[in-house]
mmCIF file of C-alpha atoms and ligand atoms in Angstrom:
data_model
loop_
_atom_site.group_PDB
_atom_site.id
_atom_site.type_symbol
_atom_site.label_atom_id
_atom_site.label_comp_id
_atom_site.label_asym_id
_atom_site.label_seq_id
_atom_site.Cartn_x
_atom_site.Cartn_y
_atom_site.Cartn_z
ATOM 1 C CA MET T 1 -37.345 24.540 43.455
ATOM 2 C CA GLN T 2 -36.520 26.164 40.170
ATOM 3 C CA MET T 3 -33.942 24.539 37.881
ATOM 4 C CA SER T 4 -31.891 26.673 35.506
ATOM 5 C CA HIS T 5 -33.434 27.873 32.253
ATOM 6 C CA ARG T 6 -30.408 26.408 30.561
ATOM 7 C CA ILE T 7 -30.979 22.856 31.800
ATOM 8 C CA SER T 8 -34.694 23.107 31.080
ATOM 9 C CA ALA T 9 -33.817 23.663 27.412
ATOM 10 C CA PHE T 10 -31.806 20.422 27.301
ATOM 11 C CA GLN T 11 -33.441 17.397 25.730
ATOM 12 C CA CYS T 12 -33.457 13.907 27.198
ATOM 13 C CA SER T 13 -31.432 11.915 24.690
ATOM 14 C CA PRO T 14 -33.662 10.254 22.085
ATOM 15 C CA ILE T 15 -31.117 7.435 22.102
ATOM 16 C CA ARG T 16 -31.817 6.668 25.759
ATOM 17 C CA ARG T 17 -35.094 8.245 26.829
ATOM 18 C CA LEU T 18 -37.216 5.212 25.931
ATOM 19 C CA SER T 19 -34.951 2.965 28.040
ATOM 20 C CA PRO T 20 -37.460 2.705 30.949
ATOM 21 C CA TYR T 21 -39.968 1.168 28.495
ATOM 22 C CA ALA T 22 -37.305 -1.269 27.313
ATOM 23 C CA ARG T 23 -36.555 -2.239 30.920
ATOM 24 C CA ASP T 24 -40.284 -2.783 31.545
ATOM 25 C CA ALA T 25 -40.480 -4.978 28.443
ATOM 26 C CA VAL T 26 -37.577 -7.062 29.748
ATOM 27 C CA LYS T 27 -39.365 -7.390 33.116
ATOM 28 C CA ARG T 28 -42.361 -8.757 31.210
ATOM 29 C CA GLY T 29 -40.031 -11.427 29.788
ATOM 30 C CA ILE T 30 -39.619 -9.850 26.339
ATOM 31 C CA LYS T 31 -36.268 -9.889 24.571
ATOM 32 C CA VAL T 32 -35.347 -6.428 23.283
ATOM 33 C CA TYR T 33 -32.943 -5.993 20.347
ATOM 34 C CA HIS T 34 -31.114 -2.711 20.922
ATOM 35 C CA LEU T 35 -30.686 -0.861 17.660
ATOM 36 C CA ASN T 36 -31.054 2.465 19.464
ATOM 37 C CA ILE T 37 -27.490 2.911 20.697
ATOM 38 C CA GLY T 38 -24.038 2.635 19.140
ATOM 39 C CA GLN T 39 -22.866 0.004 21.596
ATOM 40 C CA PRO T 40 -21.111 -2.634 19.488
ATOM 41 C CA ASP T 41 -21.247 -6.333 20.410
ATOM 42 C CA ILE T 42 -17.668 -6.670 19.075
ATOM 43 C CA LYS T 43 -15.109 -7.941 21.608
ATOM 44 C CA THR T 44 -12.591 -5.377 22.893
ATOM 45 C CA PRO T 45 -9.031 -6.419 21.878
ATOM 46 C CA VAL T 46 -7.802 -8.879 24.494
ATOM 47 C CA GLN T 47 -4.626 -6.902 25.288
ATOM 48 C CA VAL T 48 -6.795 -3.957 26.324
ATOM 49 C CA ILE T 49 -8.526 -6.042 28.979
ATOM 50 C CA GLU T 50 -5.172 -7.513 30.022
ATOM 51 C CA ALA T 51 -3.704 -4.017 30.416
ATOM 52 C CA VAL T 52 -6.509 -3.200 32.854
ATOM 53 C CA HIS T 53 -5.775 -6.380 34.850
ATOM 54 C CA GLN T 54 -2.067 -5.602 34.881
ATOM 55 C CA TYR T 55 -2.380 -1.946 35.941
ATOM 56 C CA SER T 56 0.600 -1.740 38.232
ATOM 57 C CA GLU T 57 0.328 1.616 40.024
ATOM 58 C CA THR T 58 -0.132 1.391 43.793
ATOM 59 C CA ILE T 59 -2.058 4.668 43.838
ATOM 60 C CA ILE T 60 -4.548 5.657 41.156
ATOM 61 C CA ALA T 61 -3.311 9.227 41.174
ATOM 62 C CA TYR T 62 -4.320 12.347 39.280
ATOM 63 C CA GLY T 63 -2.396 12.471 36.036
ATOM 64 C CA ASN T 64 -1.518 15.240 33.578
ATOM 65 C CA SER T 65 -4.488 17.284 32.429
ATOM 66 C CA GLU T 66 -3.393 16.873 28.809
ATOM 67 C CA GLY T 67 -3.323 13.107 29.263
ATOM 68 C CA ARG T 68 -0.670 10.461 29.852
ATOM 69 C CA GLN T 69 2.479 11.392 28.007
ATOM 70 C CA GLU T 70 2.999 7.805 26.776
ATOM 71 C CA LEU T 71 -0.451 7.890 25.144
ATOM 72 C CA ARG T 72 0.138 11.287 23.534
ATOM 73 C CA GLU T 73 3.476 10.043 22.243
ATOM 74 C CA ALA T 74 2.024 6.783 20.907
ATOM 75 C CA LEU T 75 -0.894 8.383 19.033
ATOM 76 C CA PRO T 76 1.203 10.055 16.269
ATOM 77 C CA GLY T 77 2.211 6.530 15.165
ATOM 78 C CA TYR T 78 -1.461 5.667 14.727
ATOM 79 C CA TYR T 79 -2.150 8.821 12.647
ATOM 80 C CA ALA T 80 0.984 8.227 10.579
ATOM 81 C CA LYS T 81 -0.676 5.049 9.243
ATOM 82 C CA TYR T 82 -3.168 7.405 7.559
ATOM 83 C CA GLY T 83 -0.381 9.634 6.292
ATOM 84 C CA LEU T 84 -1.335 12.284 8.861
ATOM 85 C CA ASP T 85 1.367 14.307 10.554
ATOM 86 C CA VAL T 86 0.164 14.747 14.143
ATOM 87 C CA LYS T 87 2.556 15.510 16.985
ATOM 88 C CA ALA T 88 2.157 14.694 20.663
ATOM 89 C CA GLU T 89 1.798 18.407 21.445
ATOM 90 C CA ASP T 90 -1.186 18.656 19.030
ATOM 91 C CA ILE T 91 -3.133 16.179 21.173
ATOM 92 C CA LEU T 92 -5.229 16.741 24.265
ATOM 93 C CA ILE T 93 -6.530 13.478 25.725
ATOM 94 C CA THR T 94 -10.169 13.838 26.745
ATOM 95 C CA THR T 95 -12.832 11.875 28.560
ATOM 96 C CA GLY T 96 -14.255 10.464 25.338
ATOM 97 C CA GLY T 97 -14.936 12.270 22.109
ATOM 98 C CA SER T 98 -17.878 13.776 24.017
ATOM 99 C CA GLU T 99 -15.586 15.901 26.144
ATOM 100 C CA ALA T 100 -13.542 16.901 23.086
ATOM 101 C CA LEU T 101 -16.752 18.234 21.500
ATOM 102 C CA GLN T 102 -17.603 20.139 24.679
ATOM 103 C CA PHE T 103 -14.095 21.597 24.855
ATOM 104 C CA ALA T 104 -14.301 22.631 21.186
ATOM 105 C CA PHE T 105 -17.570 24.519 21.741
ATOM 106 C CA MET T 106 -16.318 26.214 24.907
ATOM 107 C CA THR T 107 -12.953 27.139 23.392
ATOM 108 C CA LEU T 108 -14.192 28.557 20.089
ATOM 109 C CA CYS T 109 -17.540 30.112 20.964
ATOM 110 C CA ASP T 110 -18.990 32.733 23.266
ATOM 111 C CA PRO T 111 -22.571 32.538 24.566
ATOM 112 C CA TYR T 112 -25.066 33.150 21.716
ATOM 113 C CA ASP T 113 -22.464 32.390 19.058
ATOM 114 C CA GLU T 114 -23.532 30.019 16.312
ATOM 115 C CA VAL T 115 -22.199 26.743 14.973
ATOM 116 C CA ILE T 116 -23.414 25.613 11.558
ATOM 117 C CA ILE T 117 -24.112 21.901 11.268
ATOM 118 C CA PRO T 118 -25.615 19.636 8.602
ATOM 119 C CA GLU T 119 -28.703 17.911 10.014
ATOM 120 C CA PRO T 120 -29.500 15.205 10.953
ATOM 121 C CA TYR T 121 -26.510 15.213 13.315
ATOM 122 C CA TYR T 122 -25.313 13.272 16.354
ATOM 123 C CA THR T 123 -28.087 14.320 18.709
ATOM 124 C CA ASN T 124 -25.941 14.776 21.847
ATOM 125 C CA VAL T 125 -24.240 17.692 20.097
ATOM 126 C CA SER T 126 -27.302 19.773 20.931
ATOM 127 C CA SER T 127 -26.668 19.214 24.663
ATOM 128 C CA PHE T 128 -23.002 20.176 24.254
ATOM 129 C CA ALA T 129 -24.108 23.317 22.386
ATOM 130 C CA HIS T 130 -26.664 24.172 25.080
ATOM 131 C CA SER T 131 -24.094 23.836 27.851
ATOM 132 C CA ALA T 132 -21.841 26.283 25.999
ATOM 133 C CA MET T 133 -24.939 28.447 25.280
ATOM 134 C CA VAL T 134 -24.228 28.112 21.578
ATOM 135 C CA ASP T 135 -26.966 28.047 18.932
ATOM 136 C CA LEU T 136 -26.821 25.308 16.322
ATOM 137 C CA VAL T 137 -27.682 26.578 12.854
ATOM 138 C CA PRO T 138 -28.832 23.631 10.733
ATOM 139 C CA ILE T 139 -28.492 22.905 7.044
ATOM 140 C CA THR T 140 -30.741 20.005 6.147
ATOM 141 C CA SER T 141 -29.190 17.096 4.237
ATOM 142 C CA ASN T 142 -31.439 14.678 2.381
ATOM 143 C CA MET T 143 -31.918 10.950 2.158
ATOM 144 C CA GLU T 144 -32.493 11.203 -1.621
ATOM 145 C CA ASP T 145 -28.827 12.061 -2.246
ATOM 146 C CA GLY T 146 -27.434 9.856 0.525
ATOM 147 C CA PHE T 147 -27.204 12.808 2.943
ATOM 148 C CA ALA T 148 -24.308 14.318 0.964
ATOM 149 C CA LEU T 149 -22.995 17.784 1.794
ATOM 150 C CA PRO T 150 -25.707 20.326 0.928
ATOM 151 C CA ASP T 151 -24.619 22.954 -1.581
ATOM 152 C CA ILE T 152 -21.794 25.041 -0.154
ATOM 153 C CA SER T 153 -23.796 28.203 -0.906
ATOM 154 C CA GLU T 154 -26.298 27.057 1.758
ATOM 155 C CA PHE T 155 -23.501 27.191 4.327
ATOM 156 C CA GLU T 156 -22.282 30.563 3.136
ATOM 157 C CA LYS T 157 -25.785 32.022 3.422
ATOM 158 C CA LYS T 158 -25.885 31.038 7.105
ATOM 159 C CA ILE T 159 -22.547 32.581 8.087
ATOM 160 C CA THR T 160 -22.973 35.680 10.242
ATOM 161 C CA ARG T 161 -20.799 37.662 12.658
ATOM 162 C CA LYS T 162 -21.882 35.192 15.332
ATOM 163 C CA THR T 163 -20.623 32.100 13.483
ATOM 164 C CA GLY T 164 -17.765 30.454 15.352
ATOM 165 C CA ALA T 165 -17.430 27.207 13.439
ATOM 166 C CA ILE T 166 -18.902 24.625 11.123
ATOM 167 C CA LEU T 167 -19.206 21.164 12.665
ATOM 168 C CA LEU T 168 -19.102 17.999 10.603
ATOM 169 C CA CYS T 169 -19.077 14.316 11.481
ATOM 170 C CA SER T 170 -17.398 11.955 9.018
ATOM 171 C CA PRO T 171 -18.194 9.064 8.660
ATOM 172 C CA ASN T 172 -21.489 10.441 9.813
ATOM 173 C CA ASN T 173 -23.650 9.483 12.734
ATOM 174 C CA PRO T 174 -26.581 9.094 12.011
ATOM 175 C CA THR T 175 -26.570 9.155 8.181
ATOM 176 C CA GLY T 176 -23.505 7.057 7.322
ATOM 177 C CA HIS T 177 -22.305 9.659 4.810
ATOM 178 C CA VAL T 178 -18.522 9.822 4.339
ATOM 179 C CA TYR T 179 -17.522 13.320 3.232
ATOM 180 C CA THR T 180 -15.355 13.374 0.117
ATOM 181 C CA LYS T 181 -12.062 15.204 -0.283
ATOM 182 C CA ASP T 182 -13.849 17.701 -2.486
ATOM 183 C CA GLU T 183 -16.601 18.334 0.097
ATOM 184 C CA MET T 184 -13.985 18.809 2.806
ATOM 185 C CA LEU T 185 -11.988 21.230 0.659
ATOM 186 C CA GLN T 186 -15.059 23.297 -0.155
ATOM 187 C CA LEU T 187 -15.770 23.662 3.558
ATOM 188 C CA LEU T 188 -12.173 24.458 4.456
ATOM 189 C CA ASN T 189 -12.006 27.168 1.799
ATOM 190 C CA LEU T 190 -15.269 28.618 3.048
ATOM 191 C CA CYS T 191 -13.973 28.606 6.638
ATOM 192 C CA LYS T 192 -10.811 30.355 5.508
ATOM 193 C CA LYS T 193 -12.771 32.959 3.544
ATOM 194 C CA HIS T 194 -14.880 33.821 6.607
ATOM 195 C CA ASP T 195 -12.154 33.232 9.200
ATOM 196 C CA ILE T 196 -14.011 30.562 11.158
ATOM 197 C CA PHE T 197 -13.117 27.063 12.373
ATOM 198 C CA LEU T 198 -13.976 23.642 10.991
ATOM 199 C CA ILE T 199 -14.517 20.978 13.646
ATOM 200 C CA VAL T 200 -14.663 17.438 12.316
ATOM 201 C CA ASP T 201 -15.715 14.507 14.455
ATOM 202 C CA GLU T 202 -13.880 11.474 13.048
ATOM 203 C CA VAL T 203 -14.623 8.869 15.713
ATOM 204 C CA TYR T 204 -15.774 6.375 13.023
ATOM 205 C CA ARG T 205 -12.722 6.902 10.798
ATOM 206 C CA GLU T 206 -12.061 3.176 10.266
ATOM 207 C CA PHE T 207 -15.595 2.294 9.251
ATOM 208 C CA CYS T 208 -15.864 3.145 5.540
ATOM 209 C CA TYR T 209 -17.432 0.686 3.101
ATOM 210 C CA ASP T 210 -17.465 -0.236 -0.584
ATOM 211 C CA GLY T 211 -13.753 0.543 -0.777
ATOM 212 C CA LYS T 212 -14.553 4.196 -0.088
ATOM 213 C CA GLN T 213 -11.543 6.299 0.843
ATOM 214 C CA PHE T 214 -11.703 8.228 4.118
ATOM 215 C CA THR T 215 -10.495 11.840 4.049
ATOM 216 C CA SER T 216 -9.396 13.300 7.371
ATOM 217 C CA VAL T 217 -9.590 17.006 8.043
ATOM 218 C CA LEU T 218 -6.002 16.634 9.303
ATOM 219 C CA ALA T 219 -4.874 15.857 5.749
ATOM 220 C CA PHE T 220 -4.903 19.557 4.797
ATOM 221 C CA PRO T 221 -1.897 21.121 6.573
ATOM 222 C CA GLU T 222 -2.452 24.452 4.800
ATOM 223 C CA PHE T 223 -5.674 24.908 6.835
ATOM 224 C CA SER T 224 -4.196 23.639 10.129
ATOM 225 C CA ASP T 225 -4.770 26.856 12.065
ATOM 226 C CA ARG T 226 -8.575 26.594 11.729
ATOM 227 C CA VAL T 227 -9.128 22.878 12.268
ATOM 228 C CA ILE T 228 -10.135 20.782 15.258
ATOM 229 C CA CYS T 229 -10.428 17.025 14.932
ATOM 230 C CA VAL T 230 -12.458 15.068 17.502
ATOM 231 C CA ASP T 231 -11.367 11.492 18.045
ATOM 232 C CA SER T 232 -12.195 8.573 20.315
ATOM 233 C CA PHE T 233 -11.174 5.034 21.246
ATOM 234 C CA SER T 234 -14.786 4.104 22.017
ATOM 235 C CA LYS T 235 -15.988 2.654 18.734
ATOM 236 C CA ARG T 236 -12.663 1.873 17.067
ATOM 237 C CA TYR T 237 -11.625 -0.662 19.698
ATOM 238 C CA SER T 238 -15.090 -1.375 21.070
ATOM 239 C CA MET T 239 -14.157 0.184 24.417
ATOM 240 C CA CYS T 240 -16.991 2.710 24.810
ATOM 241 C CA GLY T 241 -17.036 2.432 28.604
ATOM 242 C CA SER T 242 -13.387 3.408 28.921
ATOM 243 C CA ARG T 243 -14.174 7.071 28.064
ATOM 244 C CA ILE T 244 -10.951 7.967 26.257
ATOM 245 C CA GLY T 245 -10.921 10.384 23.350
ATOM 246 C CA ALA T 246 -8.873 13.259 22.008
ATOM 247 C CA LEU T 247 -9.074 16.807 20.774
ATOM 248 C CA ILE T 248 -6.486 17.401 18.078
ATOM 249 C CA SER T 249 -5.412 20.731 16.674
ATOM 250 C CA ARG T 250 -2.221 22.114 15.233
ATOM 251 C CA ASN T 251 -3.354 25.554 16.379
ATOM 252 C CA LYS T 252 -1.419 26.084 19.613
ATOM 253 C CA ASP T 253 -3.867 28.723 20.874
ATOM 254 C CA VAL T 254 -6.713 26.219 20.641
ATOM 255 C CA LEU T 255 -4.813 23.636 22.657
ATOM 256 C CA ASP T 256 -3.515 26.139 25.224
ATOM 257 C CA ASN T 257 -7.026 27.424 25.856
ATOM 258 C CA ALA T 258 -8.745 24.021 25.832
ATOM 259 C CA LEU T 259 -6.148 22.984 28.395
ATOM 260 C CA LYS T 260 -7.707 25.425 30.888
ATOM 261 C CA LEU T 261 -10.898 23.358 30.738
ATOM 262 C CA ALA T 262 -8.852 20.161 30.957
ATOM 263 C CA GLN T 263 -7.073 21.464 34.060
ATOM 264 C CA ALA T 264 -10.398 22.297 35.707
ATOM 265 C CA ARG T 265 -11.537 18.711 35.278
ATOM 266 C CA LEU T 266 -8.086 17.590 36.480
ATOM 267 C CA CYS T 267 -7.289 14.590 34.245
ATOM 268 C CA PRO T 268 -8.800 11.902 32.021
ATOM 269 C CA PRO T 269 -9.340 8.438 33.592
ATOM 270 C CA ASP T 270 -5.931 6.898 34.279
ATOM 271 C CA ILE T 271 -6.446 3.117 34.101
ATOM 272 C CA GLU T 272 -8.324 3.590 30.855
ATOM 273 C CA GLN T 273 -5.457 5.563 29.336
ATOM 274 C CA VAL T 274 -3.187 2.613 30.044
ATOM 275 C CA ALA T 275 -5.783 0.466 28.274
ATOM 276 C CA ALA T 276 -5.830 2.941 25.369
ATOM 277 C CA CYS T 277 -2.045 2.622 25.016
ATOM 278 C CA ALA T 278 -2.536 -1.141 24.733
ATOM 279 C CA ALA T 279 -5.313 -0.601 22.181
ATOM 280 C CA LEU T 280 -2.878 1.233 19.901
ATOM 281 C CA LYS T 281 -0.816 -1.950 19.701
ATOM 282 C CA THR T 282 -3.781 -3.820 18.205
ATOM 283 C CA ASP T 283 -2.974 -5.609 14.982
ATOM 284 C CA ASP T 284 -4.427 -3.887 11.906
ATOM 285 C CA SER T 285 -6.241 -7.133 11.082
ATOM 286 C CA TYR T 286 -8.605 -6.496 14.042
ATOM 287 C CA LEU T 287 -9.851 -3.212 12.573
ATOM 288 C CA PHE T 288 -9.991 -4.747 9.110
ATOM 289 C CA GLU T 289 -12.168 -7.614 10.315
ATOM 290 C CA VAL T 290 -14.401 -5.338 12.374
ATOM 291 C CA ARG T 291 -14.913 -3.083 9.365
ATOM 292 C CA ASN T 292 -15.813 -6.092 7.186
ATOM 293 C CA GLU T 293 -18.252 -7.302 9.813
ATOM 294 C CA TYR T 294 -20.026 -3.916 9.893
ATOM 295 C CA GLU T 295 -20.135 -3.830 6.108
ATOM 296 C CA ARG T 296 -21.817 -7.273 6.128
ATOM 297 C CA ARG T 297 -24.305 -6.045 8.712
ATOM 298 C CA ARG T 298 -25.002 -2.892 6.738
ATOM 299 C CA ASN T 299 -25.746 -4.893 3.582
ATOM 300 C CA PHE T 300 -27.953 -7.232 5.559
ATOM 301 C CA ILE T 301 -30.040 -4.576 7.332
ATOM 302 C CA VAL T 302 -30.439 -2.287 4.314
ATOM 303 C CA ASP T 303 -31.595 -5.247 2.247
ATOM 304 C CA GLY T 304 -34.026 -6.328 4.988
ATOM 305 C CA LEU T 305 -35.479 -2.855 5.544
ATOM 306 C CA GLN T 306 -35.871 -2.081 1.855
ATOM 307 C CA LYS T 307 -38.101 -5.147 1.535
ATOM 308 C CA ILE T 308 -40.580 -3.750 4.066
ATOM 309 C CA ASP T 309 -43.559 -2.031 2.496
ATOM 310 C CA GLY T 310 -43.287 1.771 2.807
ATOM 311 C CA VAL T 311 -39.811 1.911 4.405
ATOM 312 C CA LYS T 312 -37.270 4.207 2.731
ATOM 313 C CA CYS T 313 -33.547 4.397 3.379
ATOM 314 C CA SER T 314 -30.331 5.232 1.580
ATOM 315 C CA MET T 315 -27.185 3.111 1.580
ATOM 316 C CA PRO T 316 -24.855 4.346 4.347
ATOM 317 C CA LYS T 317 -21.208 4.498 3.286
ATOM 318 C CA GLY T 318 -19.656 4.438 6.730
ATOM 319 C CA ALA T 319 -20.005 4.404 10.553
ATOM 320 C CA PHE T 320 -22.604 1.883 11.764
ATOM 321 C CA TYR T 321 -25.842 3.840 11.638
ATOM 322 C CA MET T 322 -28.550 4.522 9.146
ATOM 323 C CA VAL T 323 -31.646 6.669 8.956
ATOM 324 C CA ALA T 324 -34.847 4.950 7.873
ATOM 325 C CA GLU T 325 -38.091 6.699 7.015
ATOM 326 C CA LEU T 326 -41.102 4.713 8.165
ATOM 327 C CA PRO T 327 -44.724 4.658 6.965
ATOM 328 C CA VAL T 328 -45.973 5.995 10.326
ATOM 329 C CA ASP T 329 -47.366 9.292 11.591
ATOM 330 C CA ASN T 330 -44.777 9.686 14.347
ATOM 331 C CA ALA T 331 -41.604 7.616 14.747
ATOM 332 C CA GLU T 332 -41.325 8.278 18.489
ATOM 333 C CA LYS T 333 -44.856 6.998 19.088
ATOM 334 C CA PHE T 334 -44.024 3.968 16.972
ATOM 335 C CA ALA T 335 -40.770 3.333 18.870
ATOM 336 C CA MET T 336 -42.711 3.486 22.133
ATOM 337 C CA PHE T 337 -45.406 1.187 20.743
ATOM 338 C CA LEU T 338 -42.733 -1.393 19.888
ATOM 339 C CA LEU T 339 -41.621 -1.445 23.519
ATOM 340 C CA LYS T 340 -44.965 -1.084 25.306
ATOM 341 C CA ASP T 341 -47.634 -2.697 23.185
ATOM 342 C CA PHE T 342 -45.991 -5.120 20.811
ATOM 343 C CA ASN T 343 -43.944 -8.263 20.614
ATOM 344 C CA LEU T 344 -43.305 -10.878 17.980
ATOM 345 C CA ASN T 345 -43.055 -14.278 19.648
ATOM 346 C CA GLY T 346 -41.681 -12.650 22.812
ATOM 347 C CA GLU T 347 -39.251 -10.308 21.034
ATOM 348 C CA THR T 348 -39.177 -6.636 20.111
ATOM 349 C CA VAL T 349 -36.765 -3.935 19.067
ATOM 350 C CA MET T 350 -35.668 -0.534 20.349
ATOM 351 C CA VAL T 351 -34.829 2.212 17.827
ATOM 352 C CA ALA T 352 -33.976 5.900 18.252
ATOM 353 C CA PRO T 353 -36.582 8.359 16.917
ATOM 354 C CA CYS T 354 -34.841 10.892 14.690
ATOM 355 C CA GLU T 355 -36.746 14.119 15.237
ATOM 356 C CA ASP T 356 -34.218 15.337 17.820
ATOM 357 C CA PHE T 357 -31.346 14.663 15.428
ATOM 358 C CA TYR T 358 -32.609 17.802 13.668
ATOM 359 C CA VAL T 359 -32.882 21.420 14.802
ATOM 360 C CA THR T 360 -35.560 22.150 12.217
ATOM 361 C CA LYS T 361 -38.888 21.314 13.814
ATOM 362 C CA GLY T 362 -40.929 18.550 12.251
ATOM 363 C CA VAL T 363 -38.236 17.261 9.910
ATOM 364 C CA GLY T 364 -37.385 13.671 10.729
ATOM 365 C CA ARG T 365 -40.682 13.010 12.516
ATOM 366 C CA ARG T 366 -41.161 9.799 10.530
ATOM 367 C CA GLN T 367 -37.521 8.743 10.723
ATOM 368 C CA VAL T 368 -35.612 6.488 13.067
ATOM 369 C CA ARG T 369 -31.893 5.977 13.505
ATOM 370 C CA ILE T 370 -30.810 2.368 13.450
ATOM 371 C CA ALA T 371 -27.439 1.267 14.821
ATOM 372 C CA TYR T 372 -26.441 -2.014 13.141
ATOM 373 C CA VAL T 373 -24.298 -3.089 16.034
ATOM 374 C CA LEU T 374 -25.743 -6.599 16.397
ATOM 375 C CA ASN T 375 -24.804 -9.796 14.576
ATOM 376 C CA THR T 376 -26.757 -10.721 11.459
ATOM 377 C CA HIS T 377 -28.812 -13.364 13.261
ATOM 378 C CA ASP T 378 -30.079 -10.775 15.739
ATOM 379 C CA LEU T 379 -30.510 -8.214 12.955
ATOM 380 C CA GLU T 380 -32.724 -10.694 11.115
ATOM 381 C CA ARG T 381 -34.940 -11.038 14.191
ATOM 382 C CA ALA T 382 -34.947 -7.259 14.684
ATOM 383 C CA VAL T 383 -36.000 -6.594 11.068
ATOM 384 C CA ALA T 384 -38.820 -9.138 11.449
ATOM 385 C CA CYS T 385 -39.973 -7.243 14.560
ATOM 386 C CA ILE T 386 -39.896 -3.898 12.706
ATOM 387 C CA ASP T 387 -41.879 -5.390 9.815
ATOM 388 C CA ALA T 388 -44.529 -6.968 12.055
ATOM 389 C CA GLY T 389 -44.507 -3.943 14.380
ATOM 390 C CA LEU T 390 -45.206 -1.574 11.483
ATOM 391 C CA LYS T 391 -48.165 -3.673 10.341
ATOM 392 C CA ALA T 392 -49.567 -3.800 13.869
ATOM 393 C CA TYR T 393 -49.049 -0.062 14.482
ATOM 394 C CA ARG T 394 -50.577 1.014 11.183
ATOM 395 C CA LYS T 395 -53.618 -1.142 11.834
ATOM 396 C CA GLU T 396 -54.121 -0.664 15.579
ATOM 397 C CA VAL T 397 -52.945 2.927 16.059
ATOM 398 C CA MET T 398 -53.316 4.591 12.668
ATOM 399 C CA GLY T 399 -56.498 2.703 11.793
ATOM 400 C CA GLU T 400 -55.256 1.714 8.347
ATOM 401 C CA LYS T 401 -56.855 -1.213 6.567
ATOM 402 C CA LEU T 402 -53.822 -3.203 5.423
HETATM 403 C C1 PLP B 501 -20.353 11.045 16.211
HETATM 404 C C2 PLP B 501 -20.025 10.781 17.635
HETATM 405 N N1 PLP B 501 -19.168 11.596 18.257
HETATM 406 C C3 PLP B 501 -18.838 11.420 19.534
HETATM 407 C C4 PLP B 501 -19.389 10.379 20.258
HETATM 408 C C5 PLP B 501 -18.988 10.252 21.685
HETATM 409 O O1 PLP B 501 -18.241 9.133 21.890
HETATM 410 P P1 PLP B 501 -17.331 8.929 23.172
HETATM 411 O O2 PLP B 501 -17.585 10.039 24.109
HETATM 412 O O3 PLP B 501 -17.708 7.594 23.696
HETATM 413 O O4 PLP B 501 -15.942 8.954 22.631
HETATM 414 C C6 PLP B 501 -20.272 9.501 19.658
HETATM 415 C C7 PLP B 501 -20.907 8.419 20.408
HETATM 416 O O5 PLP B 501 -21.778 7.731 19.977
HETATM 417 C C8 PLP B 501 -20.608 9.711 18.305
HETATM 418 O O6 PLP B 501 -21.451 8.922 17.659
#
């Protein structure tokens, strides 16, 4: 039977598609360090788990499509800590930041419209774009300048009558770039000039390093009518499985129209929204310590990778990912080799090949995305596996004489 043309154009996620090989490796008794996926090993705040245990409803009923009112009313207090004026009515609770991205595409764009995006970008965005039948128009950012915003003229050149929005992720997955106030302003002015939207995915807001200041797209009230912010509880409180996020906009039309999609999917998960309310009561020291832990891990992994012959990477400034360029012909083949044909004393590592984090074909073929979501002891083992794995691959597969 024929599947739709649309679904045939979807990719299997490069973050997950090598998972069967990882499972096989585990069956063969090999320990696999997962650097492929942004699943932190950080404990969820204890009051979040307690809130789940204490869920007191006798029926797990459908709730409001816009989300639990108590959660929408609690969130402005969280944003106020960043000096951001967000009201309950600006917030639509979603099933993760993923759904907020989907809603943004569907609300702003018609089929065959275009969304401009710096690449590499969070790879699942291409599936969200495909489902909305939207074309992603890439602007390539480069490792040499830390994946900073490409020149604004590059964006302007790509704007056409079909452009619905520019999409940014800050702090960035996969590059770790944190967009500056100046970069954000340049984009907002451009969006205003061409009457398009700026969508900014800020799910890693707390994770900025080296004392770097985070600038939210919500900090520019004068551009409010053309801004959507995507947010999520997943990474902030290490509660990825709870699937609670938010779409935020001060443009009432955006929220009213996105609500139609929210009504069709009925409501976000209810028990998890209760847990999210509890998460908002988390002491600031939790986020502070988690941020420091990721900064330690970042320093550790960048230092380890830079010592490996032929590996190139820039210093990520935020989130918990980095892009590394490897001395191999094809990073996907190498990633598969690590899982199928290699181990170092019974251990190996899983990484995400980067080619599908780009629209432009061929760019990123030698790159992998690494999520430094493991403790430094495990990261040390993982780096040793990458080092030994590279030597083995270059010798056995590429036929190099090392
Ligand atoms: C940049 C970015 N946005 C959105 C998401 C989706 O997160 P969730 O749906 O768990 O909120 C992720 C997940 O890794 C991400 O990295």
